[in-house]
Structures are given as structure tokens and as C-alpha cells.
Amino acid sequence: MNIVLMGCPGAGKGTQSVKLQQEFNLHHISTGDVLRAEIASGSVLGKQIAAIIDKGNLVPDEMIISMLENIIKSTTKGIVFDGFPRTVKQAEALDAMMRRLDRSITQVVMIDLPEKEVVTRICSRRQCKQCGEILHVDLSVPLSKCPACGGELYARPDDTPERARHRLDVYHQDTLPVKKYYQTGGKYVEVNGNQTPEKVFEDIQKSLK
Ligand code: AMP
């Protein structure tokens, strides 16, 4: 089973990918995490990537595509793709890569979220430095520790209202055409993302063929 999880910024792709990974023993590929790891390494490439991500723009297709092929090759497990493809060029490249490796995308799941929810959701998002848990906090109540493990919580630098709105514009322009690309292939389903994470996951499981 190779699943592409789509959705606008803040739709819950990261949370649902981890659930899919655990439930079906999949390999989780988050291109955002791959890029953040490169930034954390302090490399020259990482510095270039940080400048792009911090503005809320997409890194160039060629860069992300070349990073992906080796990661896909490194596993024989089924894969959940989180945050990739984000452009039609990436979707075409993914199909070609999977064909070369004698694999294919089994299903594309779009987590649908009303746009008025997006900026609020993104700005309330925090991630635990220790266990990686993603949660949404009540901004009126100070919360600095992860309720699951007590680790330190942080907000991503690109999770500000201004950048969230820009990322939404980029999503409209570059990523929504990917939805059309997949809609014609008979593997595309949509689930309502404006529910609890547990209910969204239940709907995703029901949608899997
Ligand atoms: P994410 O963690 O998926 O929200 O991604 C964070 C940021 O990483 C995005 O706003 C982009 O700047 C960059 N990024 C992640 N995945 C891709 C991709 N497939 N193509 C281009 N840029 C990406």
C-alpha cells in the first residue's frame, strides 16, 4: 500500500501520516521533515532551504525530486507520502520513480479543510521537540510542555499568520492542480478534515480500498 496524503497547510497530514504508519506498518516520508533535517544539519544546502521555507515558498522541484528517489529506494515497506507531491511536476516524477521501482501509488487521500480554519489551526500548532507529537493549543493559556511526555513544545518558524496565508496562496497556485492530476486516475478520495483526529483517521481507514 502506497498512499499519498494531500491537504492544505494545517489540514492534519502529519498527524494522520503517523497514524497510518503505525496502523499499517508503513514508511512515512514527510518532505517537510526531510527538509527540516537538512536545515538542522547546518549544511550550505540547509541554509538555502531555510531561506525558502521561512518565506512559505516551495523548494525547487528538481531538489525535492532528487532527494526523494533515494528515500523511496531505501525501503521495501509500503509508503505514506506526506507533503509530496506538491506540484504536478512532482506528481509526474513520483509516478515515473514508482514505475522504475516496479511500484505504484495505491491511493490518494485528500484531507479537506475549510479555508477559514487554516490560519487559526496553523497558528495554534505546536510540536514536541522530544516525542514529535503535534498538537493545537489554546493560545490564551500558556503551555510550554508536551502533555504526552513533558518535552519542550515549539512553534515552527513558518507557522505565523502572514506566512500561513502565503502558504495557502502557494497551495492554490501550485498544489491544487495536483488534485486534478489525481482525480482522473480513479485512486482519489476525500475525507472531511474538520473533525477530531480520531474521526478523520476512521474516515481515512474506511476510504482505503
Ligand atoms: P510541511 O512540513 O509539509 O508543511 O512543509 C514545510 C515547508 O517545506 C513547505 O512550506 C515548503 O516550503 C517545504 N516543502 C515541503 N514539501 C515540499 C515539496 N514537496 N515541494 C516543495 N517544497 C516543500
PDB file of C-alpha atoms and ligand atoms in Angstrom:
ATOM      1  CA  MET A   1       0.000   0.000   0.000  1.00  0.00           C
ATOM      2  CA  ASN A   2       1.494   3.344  -1.102  1.00  0.00           C
ATOM      3  CA  ILE A   3      -0.599   6.329  -0.065  1.00  0.00           C
ATOM      4  CA  VAL A   4      -0.311   9.992  -0.991  1.00  0.00           C
ATOM      5  CA  LEU A   5      -1.808  12.188   1.715  1.00  0.00           C
ATOM      6  CA  MET A   6      -2.834  15.602   0.395  1.00  0.00           C
ATOM      7  CA  GLY A   7      -4.322  18.673   2.047  1.00  0.00           C
ATOM      8  CA  CYS A   8      -3.737  22.365   2.557  1.00  0.00           C
ATOM      9  CA  PRO A   9      -1.235  23.549   5.192  1.00  0.00           C
ATOM     10  CA  GLY A  10      -2.588  22.674   8.636  1.00  0.00           C
ATOM     11  CA  ALA A  11      -5.033  20.034   7.356  1.00  0.00           C
ATOM     12  CA  GLY A  12      -3.511  17.357   9.603  1.00  0.00           C
ATOM     13  CA  LYS A  13      -1.341  15.444   7.100  1.00  0.00           C
ATOM     14  CA  GLY A  14       1.459  14.933   9.650  1.00  0.00           C
ATOM     15  CA  THR A  15      -0.865  13.637  12.368  1.00  0.00           C
ATOM     16  CA  GLN A  16      -2.719  11.282  10.023  1.00  0.00           C
ATOM     17  CA  SER A  17       0.506  10.033   8.398  1.00  0.00           C
ATOM     18  CA  VAL A  18       1.846   8.921  11.779  1.00  0.00           C
ATOM     19  CA  LYS A  19      -1.434   7.091  12.469  1.00  0.00           C
ATOM     20  CA  LEU A  20      -1.263   5.365   9.041  1.00  0.00           C
ATOM     21  CA  GLN A  21       2.392   4.496   9.593  1.00  0.00           C
ATOM     22  CA  GLN A  22       1.586   2.856  12.927  1.00  0.00           C
ATOM     23  CA  GLU A  23      -1.600   1.086  11.853  1.00  0.00           C
ATOM     24  CA  PHE A  24      -0.285  -0.358   8.576  1.00  0.00           C
ATOM     25  CA  ASN A  25       3.461  -0.546   9.295  1.00  0.00           C
ATOM     26  CA  LEU A  26       4.233   1.940   6.514  1.00  0.00           C
ATOM     27  CA  HIS A  27       7.348   4.012   5.886  1.00  0.00           C
ATOM     28  CA  HIS A  28       6.429   7.671   6.497  1.00  0.00           C
ATOM     29  CA  ILE A  29       8.056  10.148   4.118  1.00  0.00           C
ATOM     30  CA  SER A  30       7.433  13.757   5.117  1.00  0.00           C
ATOM     31  CA  THR A  31       9.272  16.043   2.727  1.00  0.00           C
ATOM     32  CA  GLY A  32       8.871  18.891   5.252  1.00  0.00           C
ATOM     33  CA  ASP A  33      10.717  16.752   7.846  1.00  0.00           C
ATOM     34  CA  VAL A  34      13.400  15.785   5.297  1.00  0.00           C
ATOM     35  CA  LEU A  35      13.974  19.477   4.542  1.00  0.00           C
ATOM     36  CA  ARG A  36      13.967  20.469   8.229  1.00  0.00           C
ATOM     37  CA  ALA A  37      16.576  17.730   8.921  1.00  0.00           C
ATOM     38  CA  GLU A  38      18.776  19.209   6.183  1.00  0.00           C
ATOM     39  CA  ILE A  39      18.383  22.652   7.796  1.00  0.00           C
ATOM     40  CA  ALA A  40      19.241  21.213  11.237  1.00  0.00           C
ATOM     41  CA  SER A  41      22.438  19.667   9.798  1.00  0.00           C
ATOM     42  CA  GLY A  42      23.751  23.201   9.259  1.00  0.00           C
ATOM     43  CA  SER A  43      24.824  22.452   5.662  1.00  0.00           C
ATOM     44  CA  VAL A  44      25.048  25.093   2.934  1.00  0.00           C
ATOM     45  CA  LEU A  45      22.097  23.400   1.221  1.00  0.00           C
ATOM     46  CA  GLY A  46      20.212  23.568   4.531  1.00  0.00           C
ATOM     47  CA  LYS A  47      20.751  27.333   4.716  1.00  0.00           C
ATOM     48  CA  GLN A  48      19.382  27.740   1.177  1.00  0.00           C
ATOM     49  CA  ILE A  49      16.372  25.592   2.061  1.00  0.00           C
ATOM     50  CA  ALA A  50      15.698  27.559   5.285  1.00  0.00           C
ATOM     51  CA  ALA A  51      15.549  30.816   3.335  1.00  0.00           C
ATOM     52  CA  ILE A  52      12.866  29.332   1.070  1.00  0.00           C
ATOM     53  CA  ILE A  53      10.786  27.585   3.748  1.00  0.00           C
ATOM     54  CA  ASP A  54      10.831  30.567   6.108  1.00  0.00           C
ATOM     55  CA  LYS A  55       9.181  32.668   3.403  1.00  0.00           C
ATOM     56  CA  GLY A  56       6.497  29.984   2.910  1.00  0.00           C
ATOM     57  CA  ASN A  57       7.621  29.174  -0.655  1.00  0.00           C
ATOM     58  CA  LEU A  58       8.208  25.752  -2.199  1.00  0.00           C
ATOM     59  CA  VAL A  59      11.736  24.432  -2.694  1.00  0.00           C
ATOM     60  CA  PRO A  60      12.555  23.778  -6.387  1.00  0.00           C
ATOM     61  CA  ASP A  61      11.070  20.606  -7.885  1.00  0.00           C
ATOM     62  CA  GLU A  62      14.467  19.266  -9.016  1.00  0.00           C
ATOM     63  CA  MET A  63      15.866  19.494  -5.490  1.00  0.00           C
ATOM     64  CA  ILE A  64      12.979  17.701  -3.808  1.00  0.00           C
ATOM     65  CA  ILE A  65      12.647  15.059  -6.534  1.00  0.00           C
ATOM     66  CA  SER A  66      16.328  14.109  -6.340  1.00  0.00           C
ATOM     67  CA  MET A  67      16.078  13.815  -2.529  1.00  0.00           C
ATOM     68  CA  LEU A  68      13.042  11.564  -2.800  1.00  0.00           C
ATOM     69  CA  GLU A  69      14.280   8.829  -5.098  1.00  0.00           C
ATOM     70  CA  ASN A  70      16.942   7.571  -2.650  1.00  0.00           C
ATOM     71  CA  ILE A  71      14.499   7.618   0.250  1.00  0.00           C
ATOM     72  CA  ILE A  72      11.945   5.573  -1.705  1.00  0.00           C
ATOM     73  CA  LYS A  73      14.668   3.107  -2.725  1.00  0.00           C
ATOM     74  CA  SER A  74      15.754   2.722   0.910  1.00  0.00           C
ATOM     75  CA  THR A  75      12.567   0.896   1.921  1.00  0.00           C
ATOM     76  CA  THR A  76      10.618  -2.155   0.778  1.00  0.00           C
ATOM     77  CA  LYS A  77       7.695  -1.249   3.031  1.00  0.00           C
ATOM     78  CA  GLY A  78       4.551   0.477   1.798  1.00  0.00           C
ATOM     79  CA  ILE A  79       4.911   4.247   1.955  1.00  0.00           C
ATOM     80  CA  VAL A  80       2.780   7.135   3.148  1.00  0.00           C
ATOM     81  CA  PHE A  81       3.820  10.318   1.329  1.00  0.00           C
ATOM     82  CA  ASP A  82       3.156  13.414   3.451  1.00  0.00           C
ATOM     83  CA  GLY A  83       3.572  16.787   1.755  1.00  0.00           C
ATOM     84  CA  PHE A  84       4.696  15.304  -1.569  1.00  0.00           C
ATOM     85  CA  PRO A  85       3.840  15.781  -4.386  1.00  0.00           C
ATOM     86  CA  ARG A  86       3.105  19.488  -4.110  1.00  0.00           C
ATOM     87  CA  THR A  87       3.283  20.306  -7.829  1.00  0.00           C
ATOM     88  CA  VAL A  88       2.152  18.498 -10.977  1.00  0.00           C
ATOM     89  CA  LYS A  89       5.815  18.124 -11.982  1.00  0.00           C
ATOM     90  CA  GLN A  90       6.481  16.315  -8.687  1.00  0.00           C
ATOM     91  CA  ALA A  91       3.409  14.095  -9.208  1.00  0.00           C
ATOM     92  CA  GLU A  92       4.650  13.119 -12.674  1.00  0.00           C
ATOM     93  CA  ALA A  93       8.144  12.468 -11.300  1.00  0.00           C
ATOM     94  CA  LEU A  94       6.701  10.330  -8.493  1.00  0.00           C
ATOM     95  CA  ASP A  95       4.758   8.195 -10.981  1.00  0.00           C
ATOM     96  CA  ALA A  96       7.916   7.746 -13.057  1.00  0.00           C
ATOM     97  CA  MET A  97      10.043   6.868  -9.992  1.00  0.00           C
ATOM     98  CA  MET A  98       7.483   4.360  -8.743  1.00  0.00           C
ATOM     99  CA  ARG A  99       7.261   2.764 -12.216  1.00  0.00           C
ATOM    100  CA  ARG A 100      11.062   2.421 -12.343  1.00  0.00           C
ATOM    101  CA  LEU A 101      10.944   0.681  -8.956  1.00  0.00           C
ATOM    102  CA  ASP A 102       8.049  -1.547 -10.084  1.00  0.00           C
ATOM    103  CA  ARG A 103       5.731   0.075  -7.533  1.00  0.00           C
ATOM    104  CA  SER A 104       2.686   2.297  -7.804  1.00  0.00           C
ATOM    105  CA  ILE A 105       0.530   4.712  -5.840  1.00  0.00           C
ATOM    106  CA  THR A 106      -2.397   2.754  -4.430  1.00  0.00           C
ATOM    107  CA  GLN A 107      -4.496   5.638  -3.188  1.00  0.00           C
ATOM    108  CA  VAL A 108      -4.547   9.422  -2.883  1.00  0.00           C
ATOM    109  CA  VAL A 109      -6.348  10.799   0.172  1.00  0.00           C
ATOM    110  CA  MET A 110      -7.253  14.495   0.305  1.00  0.00           C
ATOM    111  CA  ILE A 111      -7.902  15.824   3.818  1.00  0.00           C
ATOM    112  CA  ASP A 112     -10.408  18.554   3.141  1.00  0.00           C
ATOM    113  CA  LEU A 113     -10.434  21.555   5.496  1.00  0.00           C
ATOM    114  CA  PRO A 114     -12.493  24.771   5.179  1.00  0.00           C
ATOM    115  CA  GLU A 115     -10.068  27.594   4.447  1.00  0.00           C
ATOM    116  CA  LYS A 116     -11.321  29.782   7.275  1.00  0.00           C
ATOM    117  CA  GLU A 117      -9.936  27.136   9.670  1.00  0.00           C
ATOM    118  CA  VAL A 118      -6.449  27.098   8.142  1.00  0.00           C
ATOM    119  CA  VAL A 119      -4.759  30.188   9.610  1.00  0.00           C
ATOM    120  CA  THR A 120      -6.180  29.616  13.121  1.00  0.00           C
ATOM    121  CA  ARG A 121      -5.097  25.977  13.024  1.00  0.00           C
ATOM    122  CA  ILE A 122      -1.594  26.731  11.797  1.00  0.00           C
ATOM    123  CA  CYS A 123      -1.000  29.470  14.361  1.00  0.00           C
ATOM    124  CA  SER A 124      -2.111  27.240  17.239  1.00  0.00           C
ATOM    125  CA  ARG A 125       0.097  24.337  16.108  1.00  0.00           C
ATOM    126  CA  ARG A 126       2.917  23.224  18.401  1.00  0.00           C
ATOM    127  CA  GLN A 127       5.247  20.244  18.092  1.00  0.00           C
ATOM    128  CA  CYS A 128       7.103  18.431  20.858  1.00  0.00           C
ATOM    129  CA  LYS A 129      10.902  18.511  20.456  1.00  0.00           C
ATOM    130  CA  GLN A 130      11.156  15.196  22.287  1.00  0.00           C
ATOM    131  CA  CYS A 131       8.400  12.866  21.005  1.00  0.00           C
ATOM    132  CA  GLY A 132       7.344  14.746  17.852  1.00  0.00           C
ATOM    133  CA  GLU A 133       3.674  14.928  18.928  1.00  0.00           C
ATOM    134  CA  ILE A 134       1.767  17.639  17.016  1.00  0.00           C
ATOM    135  CA  LEU A 135      -0.952  19.434  18.952  1.00  0.00           C
ATOM    136  CA  HIS A 136      -3.144  22.514  18.761  1.00  0.00           C
ATOM    137  CA  VAL A 137      -3.041  24.736  21.817  1.00  0.00           C
ATOM    138  CA  ASP A 138      -5.434  27.280  23.262  1.00  0.00           C
ATOM    139  CA  LEU A 139      -3.404  30.460  22.722  1.00  0.00           C
ATOM    140  CA  SER A 140      -4.970  32.145  25.754  1.00  0.00           C
ATOM    141  CA  VAL A 141      -3.463  29.509  28.086  1.00  0.00           C
ATOM    142  CA  PRO A 142       0.342  29.342  28.362  1.00  0.00           C
ATOM    143  CA  LEU A 143       1.505  25.789  27.599  1.00  0.00           C
ATOM    144  CA  SER A 144       5.175  25.001  27.190  1.00  0.00           C
ATOM    145  CA  LYS A 145       5.375  21.272  27.959  1.00  0.00           C
ATOM    146  CA  CYS A 146       4.113  18.328  25.919  1.00  0.00           C
ATOM    147  CA  PRO A 147       1.133  16.734  27.697  1.00  0.00           C
ATOM    148  CA  ALA A 148       2.261  13.304  26.409  1.00  0.00           C
ATOM    149  CA  CYS A 149       5.933  13.242  27.502  1.00  0.00           C
ATOM    150  CA  GLY A 150       6.745  16.576  29.194  1.00  0.00           C
ATOM    151  CA  GLY A 151       9.119  17.565  26.347  1.00  0.00           C
ATOM    152  CA  GLU A 152       9.538  21.169  25.203  1.00  0.00           C
ATOM    153  CA  LEU A 153       6.937  22.449  22.724  1.00  0.00           C
ATOM    154  CA  TYR A 154       7.876  24.744  19.849  1.00  0.00           C
ATOM    155  CA  ALA A 155       6.133  26.604  17.036  1.00  0.00           C
ATOM    156  CA  ARG A 156       7.531  26.227  13.506  1.00  0.00           C
ATOM    157  CA  PRO A 157       9.027  29.497  12.214  1.00  0.00           C
ATOM    158  CA  ASP A 158       6.753  29.315   9.144  1.00  0.00           C
ATOM    159  CA  ASP A 159       3.601  28.992  11.315  1.00  0.00           C
ATOM    160  CA  THR A 160       2.831  32.719  11.584  1.00  0.00           C
ATOM    161  CA  PRO A 161      -0.457  34.247  10.265  1.00  0.00           C
ATOM    162  CA  GLU A 162       1.300  36.093   7.426  1.00  0.00           C
ATOM    163  CA  ARG A 163       3.243  33.039   6.240  1.00  0.00           C
ATOM    164  CA  ALA A 164       0.259  30.768   6.707  1.00  0.00           C
ATOM    165  CA  ARG A 165      -1.731  32.995   4.334  1.00  0.00           C
ATOM    166  CA  HIS A 166       1.135  32.980   1.836  1.00  0.00           C
ATOM    167  CA  ARG A 167       1.436  29.177   2.053  1.00  0.00           C
ATOM    168  CA  LEU A 168      -2.272  28.976   1.322  1.00  0.00           C
ATOM    169  CA  ASP A 169      -1.769  31.102  -1.809  1.00  0.00           C
ATOM    170  CA  VAL A 170       1.092  28.815  -2.884  1.00  0.00           C
ATOM    171  CA  TYR A 171      -1.148  25.806  -2.215  1.00  0.00           C
ATOM    172  CA  HIS A 172      -3.837  27.266  -4.500  1.00  0.00           C
ATOM    173  CA  GLN A 173      -1.446  28.049  -7.272  1.00  0.00           C
ATOM    174  CA  ASP A 174       0.876  25.015  -7.254  1.00  0.00           C
ATOM    175  CA  THR A 175      -0.707  22.174  -5.289  1.00  0.00           C
ATOM    176  CA  LEU A 176      -4.419  22.267  -6.158  1.00  0.00           C
ATOM    177  CA  PRO A 177      -3.615  21.309  -9.781  1.00  0.00           C
ATOM    178  CA  VAL A 178      -2.189  18.059  -8.310  1.00  0.00           C
ATOM    179  CA  LYS A 179      -5.727  17.250  -7.113  1.00  0.00           C
ATOM    180  CA  LYS A 180      -6.954  17.421 -10.730  1.00  0.00           C
ATOM    181  CA  TYR A 181      -3.982  15.286 -11.812  1.00  0.00           C
ATOM    182  CA  TYR A 182      -5.037  12.506  -9.420  1.00  0.00           C
ATOM    183  CA  GLN A 183      -8.816  12.888  -9.755  1.00  0.00           C
ATOM    184  CA  THR A 184      -8.781  11.335 -13.205  1.00  0.00           C
ATOM    185  CA  GLY A 185      -6.921   8.174 -12.102  1.00  0.00           C
ATOM    186  CA  GLY A 186      -9.681   6.555 -10.006  1.00  0.00           C
ATOM    187  CA  LYS A 187      -7.486   6.416  -6.895  1.00  0.00           C
ATOM    188  CA  TYR A 188      -8.539   9.748  -5.402  1.00  0.00           C
ATOM    189  CA  VAL A 189     -10.749  10.085  -2.289  1.00  0.00           C
ATOM    190  CA  GLU A 190     -11.612  12.996   0.006  1.00  0.00           C
ATOM    191  CA  VAL A 191     -12.217  12.943   3.750  1.00  0.00           C
ATOM    192  CA  ASN A 192     -13.551  15.708   5.985  1.00  0.00           C
ATOM    193  CA  GLY A 193     -10.592  17.159   7.915  1.00  0.00           C
ATOM    194  CA  ASN A 194     -12.748  19.362  10.137  1.00  0.00           C
ATOM    195  CA  GLN A 195     -13.280  16.657  12.758  1.00  0.00           C
ATOM    196  CA  THR A 196     -11.272  15.165  15.618  1.00  0.00           C
ATOM    197  CA  PRO A 197      -8.040  13.462  14.500  1.00  0.00           C
ATOM    198  CA  GLU A 198      -9.526  10.121  15.589  1.00  0.00           C
ATOM    199  CA  LYS A 199     -12.635  10.610  13.412  1.00  0.00           C
ATOM    200  CA  VAL A 200     -10.540  11.765  10.443  1.00  0.00           C
ATOM    201  CA  PHE A 201      -8.434   8.619  10.796  1.00  0.00           C
ATOM    202  CA  GLU A 202     -11.546   6.442  10.982  1.00  0.00           C
ATOM    203  CA  ASP A 203     -12.779   8.014   7.721  1.00  0.00           C
ATOM    204  CA  ILE A 204      -9.382   7.524   6.069  1.00  0.00           C
ATOM    205  CA  GLN A 205      -9.383   3.849   7.053  1.00  0.00           C
ATOM    206  CA  LYS A 206     -12.917   3.440   5.651  1.00  0.00           C
ATOM    207  CA  SER A 207     -11.808   5.081   2.403  1.00  0.00           C
ATOM    208  CA  LEU A 208      -8.908   2.665   1.839  1.00  0.00           C
ATOM    209  CA  LYS A 209      -9.724   0.111  -0.790  1.00  0.00           C
TER     210      LYS A 209
HETATM  211  P1  AMP B   1       5.322  20.789   5.604  1.00  0.00           P
HETATM  212  O1  AMP B   1       6.059  20.299   6.806  1.00  0.00           O
HETATM  213  O2  AMP B   1       4.821  19.675   4.736  1.00  0.00           O
HETATM  214  O3  AMP B   1       4.242  21.787   5.958  1.00  0.00           O
HETATM  215  O4  AMP B   1       6.375  21.584   4.707  1.00  0.00           O
HETATM  216  C1  AMP B   1       7.027  22.747   5.201  1.00  0.00           C
HETATM  217  C2  AMP B   1       7.653  23.502   4.051  1.00  0.00           C
HETATM  218  O5  AMP B   1       8.656  22.690   3.416  1.00  0.00           O
HETATM  219  C3  AMP B   1       6.712  23.907   2.930  1.00  0.00           C
HETATM  220  O6  AMP B   1       6.006  25.108   3.223  1.00  0.00           O
HETATM  221  C4  AMP B   1       7.698  24.074   1.778  1.00  0.00           C
HETATM  222  O7  AMP B   1       8.433  25.277   1.912  1.00  0.00           O
HETATM  223  C5  AMP B   1       8.675  22.927   2.014  1.00  0.00           C
HETATM  224  N1  AMP B   1       8.242  21.686   1.325  1.00  0.00           N
HETATM  225  C6  AMP B   1       7.782  20.546   1.917  1.00  0.00           C
HETATM  226  N2  AMP B   1       7.478  19.615   0.998  1.00  0.00           N
HETATM  227  C7  AMP B   1       7.742  20.183  -0.211  1.00  0.00           C
HETATM  228  C8  AMP B   1       7.597  19.741  -1.549  1.00  0.00           C
HETATM  229  N3  AMP B   1       7.099  18.514  -1.838  1.00  0.00           N
HETATM  230  N4  AMP B   1       7.969  20.584  -2.540  1.00  0.00           N
HETATM  231  C9  AMP B   1       8.465  21.804  -2.274  1.00  0.00           C
HETATM  232  N5  AMP B   1       8.600  22.304  -1.021  1.00  0.00           N
HETATM  233  C10 AMP B   1       8.244  21.501   0.007  1.00  0.00           C
END
